Amino acid sequence: MADPEDDLSLQRTSSTAVKKVLKELPRLKKNCTQARLRSVIDQLEPFQGDPQLLDVHLKNLVPPVFAAYLEQTLGTVQETNVGELEKSAAFSKILYTLCKIRGEGPIVGFFNNEPRYLEPVVRYFEDQRNGSMAWEEKYILLLWLSHLTLTPFDLRSISSQNVTTSNLQHLSLPASTPPIAIRMLSLALSHLQASSREMKAAARLLARLSSRSDMRSIGLLQNLVLWALDMLKGCLGSHPTTERATGTEQNYLGTLVFLGYLVSSSTIEIGRFVPQIYGVCQLMMEAASENVSVASTALAKKAITKLLRNIVLVCLSPHSGVVTDESMIIEEVIGYLLESLADKDTPVRIATSKALSVITLKLHPEMAAEVVQSLLESFSVNVTSKVSAEPDLSHVDAAQWHGLTLTLAQLLFRRAPPNSQLPEILRLLFLALNFEQRTSTGVSIGANVRDAANFGIWSLSRRYTIQELAAIDTSSFDVWTEWSGSMHKPKGNGSRAVSMQQLLATQLLISACLDPSGNIRRGSSAALQELVGRHPDTIFEGISLVQIVDYHAVGLRERAMIEVSASAAALGDPDIYLRPLFRSLLGWRGVRSGDVSARTCVANAVGQLSTINADGLFEAVVQAMDSLEEREVERRHGILLCLAALIDQRCDLFLLETDDSEQRAQRGNIQSVLKKSWSLFTASQSLRLSNRDFTAHNRRPELTTVAVAALIRSLSRASAMLSIGLDQLPNTAEILQLVSFCLSRFEGAALNVTPIMVRALTLMSEKHQRTNVVRSWLAEESKGNSRIAVRQNGYILALGSAFPHLEGDDELQKCIIDRICRRIGPEVDVEARVVALRSLKCVLIGRGKKSRGNWRTEDPTPILPSEQLGINICQSILNGLNDYTINERGDVGSLVRLQALDTVEAFPLDFGAQPSYETLYELILAATRRVSVEKLDRVRLKASQTFGEILGDRSSPLTLQDVSSYEHFYRVLHESFWASSGKVDAIVFEGLVSSTGGGASEDLLQSARAALVDVLCYQLNDPLISIAGELVDICTTFTEVLRTHLDDERVLVPLLDTIGFLFDAEIMQKLRNTAFKWRTLLSLVQKSHFKSSNIPKILAAISCYRGLAEIDSVREDVLKKLRSMLKHPFPKVRDAAAEALFLITNDDELRGFTNT
């Protein structure tokens, strides 16, 4: 989705962009490169969305560009250097971009129109068209020629040479046709069958040329019309008068466009050709209905529609010259256009709607009213009414409704319908603004219908006065607007019904806040702004409403649904905006939405509305639940979430209330709500949930689980707040059964809501009941397969969440910890390990703070259980940090490490200061350090953040760029190598080698290696420091890491790469005269690839040999080993060994070594 601020930014920078283009033009003349041309076009492309911003700059922008193009085509042409573009092609591309953005008319108006350029342009076009001329340049030249054709001089006076009549596609010309006209005809006809924009430009040129008075006088117009009709008949398979007149689809389309331009020229002489043209049009309409390929394409039908529109306009003109029954043509065309409104192609429907509106505007008022009435009656096709008076649109044709609505909008824009038809039109616009259908796969369609409705309301607001709209009686709109959430009933006998402007504003507000499509929301916002601006003082708080429902504010759906709707609902009485918004949230835009995240936003929006005025909201949601059908799983999900949000908001308001009397009233209100809500879970109530709702795939059990868990969490929290125990409920067994159903689900969304549901449920349970429930969960968890343990994930999370509330029952707590820790072993699925670590985090989070004498689930205080259980937890987390499981999916152990890091953040801040955990604290700290320098970006970032949490450093949030920098690696390695124990050195180095080895990205590799070299050289330049000291110990640690991981290729291969790099960086050579055990290192390198077929590992070992050969004590052994590798079975290994030997010995005999 585009940034809502983009268009504002474009408006501010439009002048700067144009200046940059003008500044770049002289450079393009001198050195025309692809990069410079691209930079110019990139400055213009953003105007595509707001082309009107270019209008004030066109007079300064187009003439210089066209002058440069003119200079390159008809002036002194400069030679093109190597690597440059053709300058004429480059400037034509810029002109084409301007035409694409702003349209041909405004741009061509700035082209040079001096007649002296006509023949030179034709000559240049003829010389270049057989070459490699770009289609953009051909397009610009054709536009320029059509512009020059408007010259008032006779073309005979401009022609200077005779030409033959070749390449005219069987077009017979009058004998007195000027040569320049023949040449232009040849150019236009040759491009009439192009598949790009050249075709329209060529058709425009043909139409303008044949419409000139001097061309009409010699009979060129008649010959071109007859040729075009013959061409169309040939394309349709009819019998043309010219035997060889055949054509392709492009010929057909180009000829149609030419005739459309020609008929729209409105010359008197064209009227006598209308019967013949219309006769061919009838053939085309028949061919289109029979799906003849050449006539049934969208482009062809669109061209036919425009041609028919122009024919009718000629017939309706006062002096048309049509020699046939005009009324018959008009009626037949209108009938065809009404049918075409249901065409499956959107461009055809758009062209048809515009054609109908233009024709209707020209008709006699009585006939125009009949056309509009016929249009209105077409809306009722396949529309049925339900008992609730809600029109059923599930069987209507969405394409037809789009065409009909768009035609109404076009008619309103031209103010064609009479005022007497406005009420019916408005009813249909309201219906179209709420149009939505679902396909068999659940996809929502109808956004184009709602978009057309926005256009219609915008046009109505713009074209009709305050008095005309105020005269419409809105009392008859109750039936139509009740279901869509906009009914306003008068209060009292003396009250007057709401105005039409207010009714329109409410409908637009609902659409702008709740519609799922961003374009529709913005369109409704724009229509609302037009309505308020054109009809002042008719809408309640109109100015404030427009400021809230801003065009940019409704760009993001979540923001529009929650923030914007709440701000608008707060204006005035709840009946004006709040209740219509709320009722719409219970409709297809809200709880019936097909998007899960949208229904979550709906629940949040309902909660926000309840903070403004909650009267009747809960009852309305319960009533909506009563009408639920068994198959409406998505709607049930949304309604249950709304109920949970309403209860949460009431609890929050109760906690914030300080007045005792008001608090008592709210307590009574909440108790009544809780009683009704808990009773919903009774089998005889409206929910009627069963085991199938949580297991059957076709019922989407994950949605039911999330919704039920959220509602139970909210009800449990409210009940605990009012000291209502679980055993006080009449349906406790049914509630616990539903909880068990929820815990049996293993989807991510269900697991996310499990901890808060369990924590809230245990708060309202007595100790004995709590213990019994947890023991039943332990029993259910033990039924699962110990390896494929995914289906018990919900129970594991529940056990961890309930653990802090089981104080005093040491046996049960120990059983829970053992059960959770057992799931973090390598024999369990990765997903189950992740959930087990999440459960341990719930254990560490604790019970939370107290509020009003009851435990709350928010703001928990981290705790550690008893000593032995705490040690088990720490050991399990450490196992998670060391999880490097790799399978066909890749490093899936990274998911476990990420969750382990997240769990580490739940430790108490004084964790490291406790004596019994000191050793584990050091190990966890070192493991976190190790992970903070490994190659995976997400893990490295999370580990760095966690390390700061452990040390209590919460200064500023880290970014991926921060933890990929040289400074990050240098800081971690410096603290590990020069300020810590050797144990930490080894652990950190294990993680570092994945970044300094060959598997990391190039940027990360360079940063990590540079930091490693600088850290190792940190004190080598200090004369007071002995080299034989700490550097030897560090490199000895590297050797020990190599010894430890000889069987672990995950660490071994990058470790060998890193040691080879240290030799190349001449770090290891600094230990020549020290006690470093070189022979041990050589032995370990040899063991690392003994009988191995892992080529990367062998090549890494050879890089180590290349460095070890510089050490005198092992040089001979290294050379012997490398010589033996010249006979290795793998060619790559033999090549690498030969290259290493050559670099070591500089033996010229190795130059000719080949792997054979």
PDB file of C-alpha atoms in Angstrom, residues 5 8 505 509 512-513 524-533 539-555 559-560 563-569 571 577:
ATOM      1  CA  GLU A   5       1.859  11.099   2.674  1.00  0.00           C
ATOM      2  CA  LEU A   8       1.384  15.532  -0.203  1.00  0.00           C
ATOM      3  CA  ALA A 505     -22.903  11.865   5.247  1.00  0.00           C
ATOM      4  CA  LEU A 509     -18.759   7.900   7.042  1.00  0.00           C
ATOM      5  CA  ALA A 512     -14.862   5.630   4.724  1.00  0.00           C
ATOM      6  CA  CYS A 513     -14.194   3.979   8.088  1.00  0.00           C
ATOM      7  CA  SER A 524     -15.919   7.950   0.357  1.00  0.00           C
ATOM      8  CA  SER A 525     -13.754  10.434   2.234  1.00  0.00           C
ATOM      9  CA  ALA A 526     -13.442  12.577  -0.892  1.00  0.00           C
ATOM     10  CA  ALA A 527     -17.206  12.385  -1.518  1.00  0.00           C
ATOM     11  CA  LEU A 528     -17.885  13.358   2.103  1.00  0.00           C
ATOM     12  CA  GLN A 529     -15.579  16.345   1.773  1.00  0.00           C
ATOM     13  CA  GLU A 530     -17.422  17.412  -1.393  1.00  0.00           C
ATOM     14  CA  LEU A 531     -20.785  16.971   0.306  1.00  0.00           C
ATOM     15  CA  VAL A 532     -19.841  19.047   3.338  1.00  0.00           C
ATOM     16  CA  GLY A 533     -18.204  21.730   1.224  1.00  0.00           C
ATOM     17  CA  ILE A 539     -24.603  18.106   8.295  1.00  0.00           C
ATOM     18  CA  PHE A 540     -24.047  17.837  12.037  1.00  0.00           C
ATOM     19  CA  GLU A 541     -20.492  18.910  12.895  1.00  0.00           C
ATOM     20  CA  GLY A 542     -19.672  18.730   9.182  1.00  0.00           C
ATOM     21  CA  ILE A 543     -16.337  20.554   9.346  1.00  0.00           C
ATOM     22  CA  SER A 544     -15.131  18.504  12.305  1.00  0.00           C
ATOM     23  CA  LEU A 545     -16.308  15.340  10.584  1.00  0.00           C
ATOM     24  CA  VAL A 546     -14.323  16.117   7.426  1.00  0.00           C
ATOM     25  CA  GLN A 547     -11.227  16.898   9.471  1.00  0.00           C
ATOM     26  CA  ILE A 548     -11.511  13.534  11.241  1.00  0.00           C
ATOM     27  CA  VAL A 549     -12.377  11.437   8.185  1.00  0.00           C
ATOM     28  CA  ASP A 550      -9.402  12.778   6.296  1.00  0.00           C
ATOM     29  CA  TYR A 551      -8.385  11.335   2.931  1.00  0.00           C
ATOM     30  CA  HIS A 552      -5.044  10.237   4.370  1.00  0.00           C
ATOM     31  CA  ALA A 553      -6.356   9.124   7.765  1.00  0.00           C
ATOM     32  CA  VAL A 554      -8.530   6.399   6.217  1.00  0.00           C
ATOM     33  CA  GLY A 555      -5.701   4.982   4.104  1.00  0.00           C
ATOM     34  CA  ARG A 559      -6.540   3.136  11.755  1.00  0.00           C
ATOM     35  CA  ALA A 560      -9.770   3.992   9.941  1.00  0.00           C
ATOM     36  CA  GLU A 563      -9.251   5.541  15.598  1.00  0.00           C
ATOM     37  CA  VAL A 564     -11.183   7.429  12.916  1.00  0.00           C
ATOM     38  CA  SER A 565     -14.523   5.758  13.631  1.00  0.00           C
ATOM     39  CA  ALA A 566     -14.184   6.385  17.387  1.00  0.00           C
ATOM     40  CA  SER A 567     -13.333  10.058  16.838  1.00  0.00           C
ATOM     41  CA  ALA A 568     -16.294  10.493  14.489  1.00  0.00           C
ATOM     42  CA  ALA A 569     -18.651   8.625  16.835  1.00  0.00           C
ATOM     43  CA  LEU A 571     -19.382  13.901  17.719  1.00  0.00           C
ATOM     44  CA  TYR A 577     -22.838   8.611  14.113  1.00  0.00           C
TER      45      TYR A 577
END
